[in-house]
Coordinates of C-alpha atoms in Angstrom, one line a residue:
M1094 CA 28.5 7.8 -110.3
L1095 CA 31.8 6.9 -108.3
A1096 CA 29.2 5.7 -105.5
N1097 CA 27.3 3.4 -107.8
S1098 CA 30.6 1.5 -109.0
F1099 CA 31.6 0.8 -105.9
R1100 CA 28.0 -0.7 -105.1
Q1101 CA 28.2 -2.6 -108.4
L1102 CA 31.6 -4.0 -107.5
S1103 CA 30.8 -5.3 -104.3
K1104 CA 27.3 -7.1 -105.1
A1105 CA 28.9 -8.4 -108.0
A1106 CA 32.1 -9.6 -105.7
A1107 CA 29.6 -11.3 -102.8
S1108 CA 28.9 -13.8 -104.9
R1109 CA 32.3 -15.0 -105.4
A1110 CA 33.4 -15.2 -101.8
L1111 CA 34.0 -18.1 -99.9
V1112 CA 34.5 -17.7 -96.5
S1113 CA 35.5 -19.8 -93.8
Q1114 CA 34.7 -20.6 -90.2
S1115 CA 36.8 -18.1 -88.8
G1116 CA 34.8 -16.0 -91.0
V1117 CA 38.1 -15.0 -93.1
Q1118 CA 37.0 -13.9 -97.0
C1119 CA 38.9 -15.7 -99.3
L1120 CA 39.9 -14.0 -102.9
A1121 CA 37.0 -17.1 -105.4
P1122 CA 39.1 -16.4 -108.2
F1123 CA 37.4 -15.9 -111.9
A1124 CA 37.5 -19.4 -114.1
T1125 CA 39.0 -16.7 -117.2
A1126 CA 40.5 -14.0 -115.8
A1127 CA 43.9 -13.4 -116.6
Q1128 CA 46.5 -14.3 -114.6
P1129 CA 49.4 -11.7 -113.8
S1130 CA 52.6 -12.6 -114.4
D1131 CA 53.3 -12.0 -110.7
P1132 CA 50.1 -12.8 -108.8
K1133 CA 50.2 -10.9 -105.6
T1134 CA 48.7 -11.7 -101.8
I1135 CA 46.6 -9.2 -100.5
L1136 CA 45.5 -9.1 -96.4
A1137 CA 43.0 -6.6 -95.1
I1138 CA 41.9 -5.5 -92.0
L1139 CA 38.9 -4.4 -91.5
Y1140 CA 36.0 -4.6 -88.9
K1141 CA 32.7 -6.5 -89.1
A1142 CA 29.9 -4.5 -89.9
G1143 CA 27.2 -6.8 -89.4
S1144 CA 23.8 -5.5 -90.7
A1145 CA 24.9 -2.0 -91.0
S1146 CA 27.1 -3.6 -93.9
E1147 CA 23.7 -3.4 -95.9
E1148 CA 25.4 0.5 -96.3
K1149 CA 27.2 -1.1 -99.2
R1150 CA 29.0 2.8 -98.7
L1151 CA 30.5 1.8 -96.1
L1152 CA 33.4 0.3 -98.0
G1153 CA 35.6 -0.1 -94.5
C1154 CA 34.4 -3.2 -93.2
V1155 CA 35.3 -6.8 -93.9
E1156 CA 31.8 -7.6 -95.7
N1157 CA 32.2 -4.7 -98.5
E1158 CA 36.4 -5.1 -98.6
L1159 CA 37.1 -1.6 -99.7
G1160 CA 35.2 -2.5 -102.5
L1161 CA 38.2 -4.2 -104.5
R1162 CA 37.4 -7.5 -104.6
E1163 CA 36.0 -7.9 -108.4
W1164 CA 39.2 -6.0 -109.3
L1165 CA 41.7 -7.7 -107.6
E1166 CA 39.9 -11.1 -108.6
S1167 CA 39.9 -10.0 -112.0
Q1168 CA 43.6 -9.1 -112.1
G1169 CA 44.4 -13.1 -110.1
H1170 CA 45.8 -11.3 -107.1
K1171 CA 44.8 -13.2 -104.2
Y1172 CA 42.6 -11.1 -101.7
I1173 CA 42.3 -12.0 -97.4
V1174 CA 39.8 -10.5 -94.9
T1175 CA 39.2 -10.8 -91.5
D1176 CA 38.4 -8.8 -88.9
S1177 CA 40.6 -10.8 -86.2
K1178 CA 43.8 -9.4 -85.4
E1179 CA 44.3 -9.8 -82.0
G1180 CA 46.9 -12.5 -79.9
K1181 CA 49.7 -15.4 -82.3
D1182 CA 46.4 -17.4 -83.5
S1183 CA 44.3 -14.2 -85.0
D1184 CA 44.5 -14.3 -88.7
L1185 CA 46.6 -11.2 -89.3
D1186 CA 49.5 -13.4 -87.7
K1187 CA 48.5 -16.2 -89.2
Y1188 CA 48.6 -15.4 -92.9
L1189 CA 51.5 -12.3 -92.9
P1190 CA 54.0 -14.3 -93.4
E1191 CA 52.5 -15.3 -96.8
A1192 CA 51.1 -11.2 -97.5
D1193 CA 52.8 -9.0 -100.0
I1194 CA 50.5 -6.4 -98.6
V1195 CA 49.0 -5.6 -95.9
I1196 CA 46.0 -3.7 -95.5
T1197 CA 44.7 -2.0 -92.5
T1198 CA 42.7 1.1 -91.1
P1199 CA 43.0 3.2 -88.1
F1200 CA 39.4 2.7 -86.7
H1201 CA 40.1 -1.8 -86.8
P1202 CA 44.4 -1.1 -86.6
G1203 CA 46.1 -4.5 -86.9
Y1204 CA 49.1 -3.6 -85.0
I1205 CA 52.4 -4.1 -87.6
N1206 CA 55.1 -4.1 -84.8
A1207 CA 58.9 -5.4 -85.5
E1208 CA 57.8 -9.1 -84.8
R1209 CA 55.2 -9.2 -86.9
I1210 CA 57.5 -8.0 -89.9
A1211 CA 60.2 -10.1 -89.3
K1212 CA 58.1 -13.3 -90.0
A1213 CA 56.4 -11.5 -92.9
P1214 CA 59.3 -12.5 -95.5
K1215 CA 57.4 -11.3 -98.2
L1216 CA 55.9 -7.8 -96.7
K1217 CA 56.4 -5.9 -99.9
L1218 CA 53.3 -2.9 -98.5
A1219 CA 52.4 -1.7 -95.2
L1220 CA 48.9 0.4 -96.5
T1221 CA 46.5 2.3 -94.1
A1222 CA 43.3 2.7 -95.8
G1223 CA 42.6 6.2 -94.1
I1224 CA 45.1 8.7 -92.4
G1225 CA 47.7 7.6 -89.5
S1226 CA 50.0 4.2 -89.7
D1227 CA 51.5 4.9 -86.2
H1228 CA 50.7 0.9 -85.6
V1229 CA 53.2 0.1 -88.4
D1230 CA 56.2 -0.3 -86.5
L1231 CA 58.3 2.3 -88.5
P1232 CA 61.9 1.7 -88.1
A1233 CA 61.4 -1.9 -88.7
A1234 CA 59.3 -1.4 -91.6
A1235 CA 62.1 0.7 -93.1
E1236 CA 65.2 -1.7 -91.7
H1237 CA 62.9 -4.2 -94.4
G1238 CA 62.3 -2.7 -97.3
V1239 CA 58.5 -2.7 -96.1
T1240 CA 56.7 0.5 -97.8
V1241 CA 54.5 2.5 -96.0
A1242 CA 52.0 4.6 -97.5
E1243 CA 48.4 5.7 -96.4
I1244 CA 45.6 7.5 -98.7
T1245 CA 46.3 11.3 -97.5
G1246 CA 44.1 13.7 -96.8
S1247 CA 41.2 11.6 -97.2
N1248 CA 39.5 12.8 -94.5
V1249 CA 40.5 15.6 -93.3
V1250 CA 37.0 17.4 -93.7
S1251 CA 35.5 14.1 -91.7
V1252 CA 37.8 15.0 -89.0
A1253 CA 37.9 18.6 -88.8
E1254 CA 34.4 18.7 -88.8
H1255 CA 34.0 16.1 -85.7
V1256 CA 36.7 18.3 -84.0
V1257 CA 34.0 22.0 -83.9
M1258 CA 31.0 19.2 -82.5
M1259 CA 33.5 17.7 -80.1
I1260 CA 34.8 21.7 -79.3
L1261 CA 30.8 22.6 -79.5
T1262 CA 29.2 19.0 -77.6
L1263 CA 31.8 20.5 -74.0
V1264 CA 31.6 24.0 -74.4
R1265 CA 27.9 24.1 -74.6
N1266 CA 27.5 20.9 -72.3
Y1267 CA 25.1 19.1 -74.4
M1268 CA 25.6 15.2 -72.8
P1269 CA 24.5 16.0 -70.0
A1270 CA 21.0 17.8 -71.1
H1271 CA 21.4 15.3 -74.0
K1272 CA 21.2 12.6 -70.9
Q1273 CA 18.2 14.6 -68.6
I1274 CA 16.0 13.5 -71.9
I1275 CA 16.1 10.3 -72.6
A1276 CA 15.8 9.7 -68.5
G1277 CA 13.1 11.6 -68.8
D1278 CA 14.1 14.4 -66.3
W1279 CA 14.3 18.9 -67.2
N1280 CA 16.6 20.3 -65.1
V1281 CA 17.7 23.2 -66.6
A1282 CA 19.8 25.6 -64.0
Q1283 CA 21.5 22.1 -63.8
I1284 CA 22.8 22.2 -67.4
A1285 CA 23.1 26.0 -67.7
K1286 CA 25.8 26.8 -65.1
D1287 CA 28.1 24.8 -66.7
A1288 CA 27.3 25.8 -70.5
F1289 CA 29.0 28.6 -71.9
D1290 CA 29.4 30.2 -76.3
L1291 CA 32.5 29.6 -78.4
E1292 CA 32.4 33.3 -78.6
D1293 CA 35.1 35.4 -77.1
K1294 CA 37.4 32.0 -76.1
V1295 CA 40.6 31.3 -77.4
V1296 CA 41.4 28.0 -79.5
G1297 CA 44.5 26.6 -79.8
T1298 CA 45.0 23.6 -81.8
V1299 CA 48.3 21.3 -81.4
G1300 CA 49.5 20.4 -84.8
A1301 CA 49.0 22.6 -87.5
G1302 CA 48.9 20.5 -90.8
R1303 CA 45.7 19.8 -93.4
I1304 CA 43.3 19.0 -90.1
G1305 CA 44.5 21.5 -87.5
Q1306 CA 44.7 24.2 -90.6
R1307 CA 40.9 23.3 -91.7
V1308 CA 39.9 23.5 -87.6
L1309 CA 41.3 27.0 -87.9
Q1310 CA 39.3 28.5 -90.2
R1311 CA 36.1 26.9 -89.5
L1312 CA 36.0 28.7 -86.2
A1313 CA 36.6 31.7 -88.3
G1314 CA 33.0 32.0 -88.1
F1315 CA 32.8 32.2 -84.0
D1316 CA 33.8 34.8 -83.3
C1317 CA 36.7 33.4 -80.4
K1318 CA 38.5 35.6 -79.3
E1319 CA 41.8 34.6 -80.2
L1320 CA 42.7 31.4 -82.6
L1321 CA 46.2 29.9 -81.3
Y1322 CA 48.0 27.5 -83.4
T1323 CA 51.8 25.2 -82.5
D1324 CA 53.7 23.0 -84.6
Y1325 CA 56.9 21.5 -85.9
K1326 CA 57.1 25.0 -87.7
Q1327 CA 55.3 28.6 -88.0
L1328 CA 52.7 28.9 -91.5
P1329 CA 53.7 30.9 -93.8
A1330 CA 52.2 34.5 -92.7
A1331 CA 50.2 34.9 -95.7
L1332 CA 48.3 31.6 -94.3
E1333 CA 48.7 33.0 -91.0
K1334 CA 46.9 36.1 -92.1
S1335 CA 44.4 34.3 -94.1
L1336 CA 43.7 31.8 -91.0
N1337 CA 43.6 34.3 -88.8
C1338 CA 45.1 32.6 -86.6
R1339 CA 48.8 33.3 -83.6
Y1340 CA 51.7 31.0 -83.7
V1341 CA 52.8 29.6 -80.1
K1342 CA 55.9 28.0 -79.9
D1343 CA 56.3 26.0 -76.6
V1344 CA 53.3 23.6 -76.6
A1345 CA 53.0 24.0 -72.2
D1346 CA 52.5 27.7 -73.1
L1347 CA 49.7 27.7 -75.6
V1348 CA 47.7 25.6 -73.3
K1349 CA 47.9 28.1 -70.4
E1350 CA 46.3 30.3 -73.0
C1351 CA 43.3 28.0 -74.7
D1352 CA 39.6 28.3 -73.5
I1353 CA 40.0 24.9 -75.2
V1354 CA 42.7 23.1 -76.9
T1355 CA 42.4 20.2 -79.7
I1356 CA 45.4 18.4 -80.7
N1357 CA 45.2 17.8 -84.5
A1358 CA 49.0 15.9 -84.6
P1359 CA 50.2 12.6 -85.0
L1360 CA 51.2 9.6 -82.7
H1361 CA 55.2 9.4 -82.3
K1362 CA 57.9 8.6 -79.5
G1363 CA 57.9 13.2 -78.8
T1364 CA 54.1 12.9 -79.1
E1365 CA 53.1 9.7 -76.8
H1366 CA 52.2 10.9 -73.9
L1367 CA 52.7 14.3 -74.5
F1368 CA 49.1 15.3 -72.9
N1369 CA 50.5 14.0 -68.9
T1370 CA 49.7 14.7 -65.2
E1371 CA 52.5 17.6 -65.8
M1372 CA 51.4 19.3 -69.4
I1373 CA 47.7 19.0 -68.1
G1374 CA 48.7 21.2 -65.0
N1375 CA 49.6 24.1 -67.6
F1376 CA 46.2 25.1 -68.9
K1377 CA 43.9 27.3 -67.7
K1378 CA 41.7 24.9 -64.1
G1379 CA 38.5 24.3 -66.1
S1380 CA 38.9 24.4 -69.6
Y1381 CA 38.8 21.8 -72.3
L1382 CA 40.5 19.2 -74.4
V1383 CA 39.8 17.7 -78.1
N1384 CA 41.3 14.6 -78.8
T1385 CA 40.6 13.0 -82.6
A1386 CA 44.4 12.5 -83.5
R1387 CA 45.7 8.8 -81.0
G1388 CA 44.5 8.0 -77.4
K1389 CA 48.4 7.5 -76.7
I1390 CA 48.9 11.1 -77.2
C1391 CA 47.0 11.7 -74.1
E1392 CA 48.3 9.9 -71.0
T1393 CA 45.1 7.6 -69.8
Q1394 CA 44.6 8.3 -66.1
A1395 CA 46.2 12.0 -66.0
V1396 CA 43.0 12.7 -68.4
V1397 CA 40.7 11.0 -65.6
D1398 CA 42.1 12.5 -62.9
A1399 CA 42.1 16.4 -64.3
L1400 CA 38.2 15.4 -65.0
E1401 CA 38.1 14.6 -61.4
S1402 CA 40.2 17.0 -60.1
G1403 CA 38.4 20.5 -62.0
Q1404 CA 41.2 20.9 -64.2
L1405 CA 39.5 19.8 -67.5
R1406 CA 36.1 20.7 -67.7
G1407 CA 35.4 18.5 -70.3
Y1408 CA 37.8 15.9 -72.3
A1409 CA 36.0 14.3 -75.9
G1410 CA 37.9 12.4 -78.6
D1411 CA 37.6 8.9 -80.3
V1412 CA 40.4 7.7 -80.8
W1413 CA 41.3 5.3 -77.7
Y1414 CA 44.4 3.7 -76.7
P1415 CA 44.2 0.3 -77.8
Q1416 CA 41.2 -0.1 -80.5
P1417 CA 38.7 -1.8 -80.1
A1418 CA 38.8 0.3 -76.9
P1419 CA 38.2 -2.5 -73.6
K1420 CA 35.1 -2.3 -71.9
D1421 CA 36.6 -1.3 -68.7
H1422 CA 38.7 0.9 -70.4
P1423 CA 38.6 4.2 -67.5
W1424 CA 38.0 6.7 -70.6
R1425 CA 34.8 4.7 -70.5
S1426 CA 33.3 6.2 -67.1
M1427 CA 35.3 9.1 -66.1
K1428 CA 33.0 12.4 -65.3
N1429 CA 32.5 14.4 -67.9
H1430 CA 33.5 13.3 -71.1
A1431 CA 32.4 13.8 -75.1
M1432 CA 33.8 9.9 -76.3
T1433 CA 32.5 8.2 -78.6
P1434 CA 34.2 4.7 -81.0
H1435 CA 36.8 5.7 -84.3
Y1436 CA 34.2 7.4 -86.5
S1437 CA 35.9 11.0 -86.7
G1438 CA 37.6 9.9 -90.2
T1439 CA 35.2 7.1 -91.8
T1440 CA 32.0 8.9 -93.1
L1441 CA 30.9 7.3 -96.3
D1442 CA 32.0 10.0 -97.8
A1443 CA 35.3 9.9 -95.7
Q1444 CA 35.2 5.7 -97.0
M1445 CA 35.0 6.8 -100.5
R1446 CA 37.9 9.0 -100.3
Y1447 CA 40.3 6.7 -98.7
A1448 CA 38.6 2.7 -101.3
A1449 CA 39.4 4.9 -103.8
G1450 CA 42.6 6.0 -102.9
T1451 CA 43.7 2.8 -101.7
K1452 CA 42.9 1.0 -105.2
D1453 CA 45.2 3.9 -107.3
V1454 CA 48.1 3.0 -104.3
L1455 CA 47.5 -1.0 -105.2
D1456 CA 47.2 -0.3 -109.2
R1457 CA 51.3 2.1 -108.9
F1458 CA 52.4 -0.3 -106.8
F1459 CA 51.1 -3.5 -109.2
N1460 CA 52.3 -1.7 -111.9
N1461 CA 56.0 -0.4 -110.5
K1462 CA 54.7 3.5 -111.0
P1463 CA 55.4 5.2 -108.5
L1464 CA 53.3 6.6 -105.4
K1465 CA 52.4 9.7 -104.7
K1466 CA 55.1 11.2 -102.7
D1467 CA 52.4 13.0 -100.1
D1468 CA 50.6 9.0 -100.0
V1469 CA 54.3 7.9 -98.6
I1470 CA 55.4 8.0 -95.0
V1471 CA 57.9 4.9 -95.5
E1472 CA 60.0 4.3 -99.0
G1473 CA 62.9 2.3 -99.8
G1474 CA 64.9 1.6 -96.1
K1475 CA 63.9 5.0 -95.7
M1476 CA 61.6 8.2 -94.3
A1477 CA 60.1 9.7 -96.5
A1478 CA 62.3 12.8 -97.1
Q1479 CA 59.4 15.0 -96.1
Y1480 CA 58.9 13.5 -92.5
D1481 CA 63.0 12.7 -92.3
A1482 CA 63.6 16.9 -93.3
A1483 CA 60.6 17.5 -90.8
A1484 CA 62.0 15.9 -88.4
K1485 CA 66.0 17.6 -88.3
D1486 CA 63.2 21.2 -88.1
R1487 CA 61.3 20.7 -84.5
N1488 CA 62.5 22.4 -81.9
M1489 CA 59.6 22.5 -79.7
E1490 CA 58.4 20.1 -77.0
F1491 CA 57.5 17.3 -79.6
E1492 CA 60.6 18.0 -81.5
S1493 CA 62.5 14.7 -83.5
G1494 CA 59.4 12.7 -82.9
W1495 CA 60.8 10.8 -85.9
E1496 CA 64.3 10.9 -85.1
K1497 CA 63.4 9.9 -81.9
V1498 CA 61.4 6.9 -83.2
K1499 CA 63.9 5.8 -85.1
S1500 CA 67.2 6.2 -82.8
A1501 CA 65.4 4.5 -80.0
A1502 CA 64.5 1.6 -82.6
K1503 CA 68.4 1.2 -82.3
S1504 CA 68.8 0.0 -78.9
A1505 CA 64.9 -1.6 -77.7
V1506 CA 65.3 -5.4 -77.6
G1507 CA 64.2 -6.7 -80.8
G1508 CA 63.3 -3.5 -82.4
N1509 CA 60.1 -3.1 -81.0
Q1510 CA 59.2 0.3 -80.6
G1511 CA 56.0 -0.1 -78.3
V1512 CA 53.3 -0.9 -81.2
T1513 CA 52.2 -3.6 -79.6
S1514 CA 49.2 -6.7 -80.5

């Protein structure tokens, strides 16, 4: 039913779209629509889908506009949708000063840095259609009274499944085997010499929140030797028992024990480049690393060097920095990788969830209703309580992430926290 309503919404709205030469889609108001007393301008930064947009469940693209056009139009709001986000002449920079709300996604992020926030006097809400708001300068948002929210839980299943897929892709040496077939070759020995079972291996997750826990759940059926996790605080004993996992306080100690490490932690100043040459040097030689969290958690060249030396046997992920990844990004051509574009959290199922969640947040915002607590990252000039409390409790190597962000903000020139365009 939800899918049908979105299809009908998108189809009906498409005929009323006004498309400029730059590809920006603006809202053409209904002549009979009731106008709100305080109409808003909403700017959405999404990726272009081209012919793929014919799949109307592909809601997170410019063409299908999160399925929001008719609903926003019926309330008299102005809706601007574009993929242009880079450089001073981008549509993001052109329209942000008039925007009350900016919507972007982790898959085609519009980097809302301190400079851009300072030039957006009307901006009140920065909303992530998905999970992960590291593309927004959080201290600057707090300073300027901008609420930052995301659709918590909307794609955790999607990402967790992707993690397990990538673990198996690496351990079973799938990528070289597949490339053999494409090339018309057949050399079983060349593939089998680097192929293993997941059974009896030690797997560890850096981060055991909604995604990390679901990864551990999904690994239960593979009879791994042991499942480990590290996070800013230990899980309740009952949850540890149900997940059959063991807590390791320090990241460096965890990776020493693991055959496979998966990163399921947020990006902040405490985790940025956490996996550098020194940290990867703590790994078992010939182990695997999977990263579907954020590209900047891993130091780019450190990963390349570790694969070249054999310290890592393989690396897989779908997150890069910047995004989209440039054609000459070294992760595209490094050895023994299974990299993809950033799509783990944007399956069609996930898009239905985060599009519906985006509409819910907007509806609450328009009607001055409280946002769901779990969706809030910054509100009322400060971090949401759960993030502040977590930051104060952190005592791992990547601890005090949020506190580090806020502290660094005070000393940074212009308040820009490394979130750049």
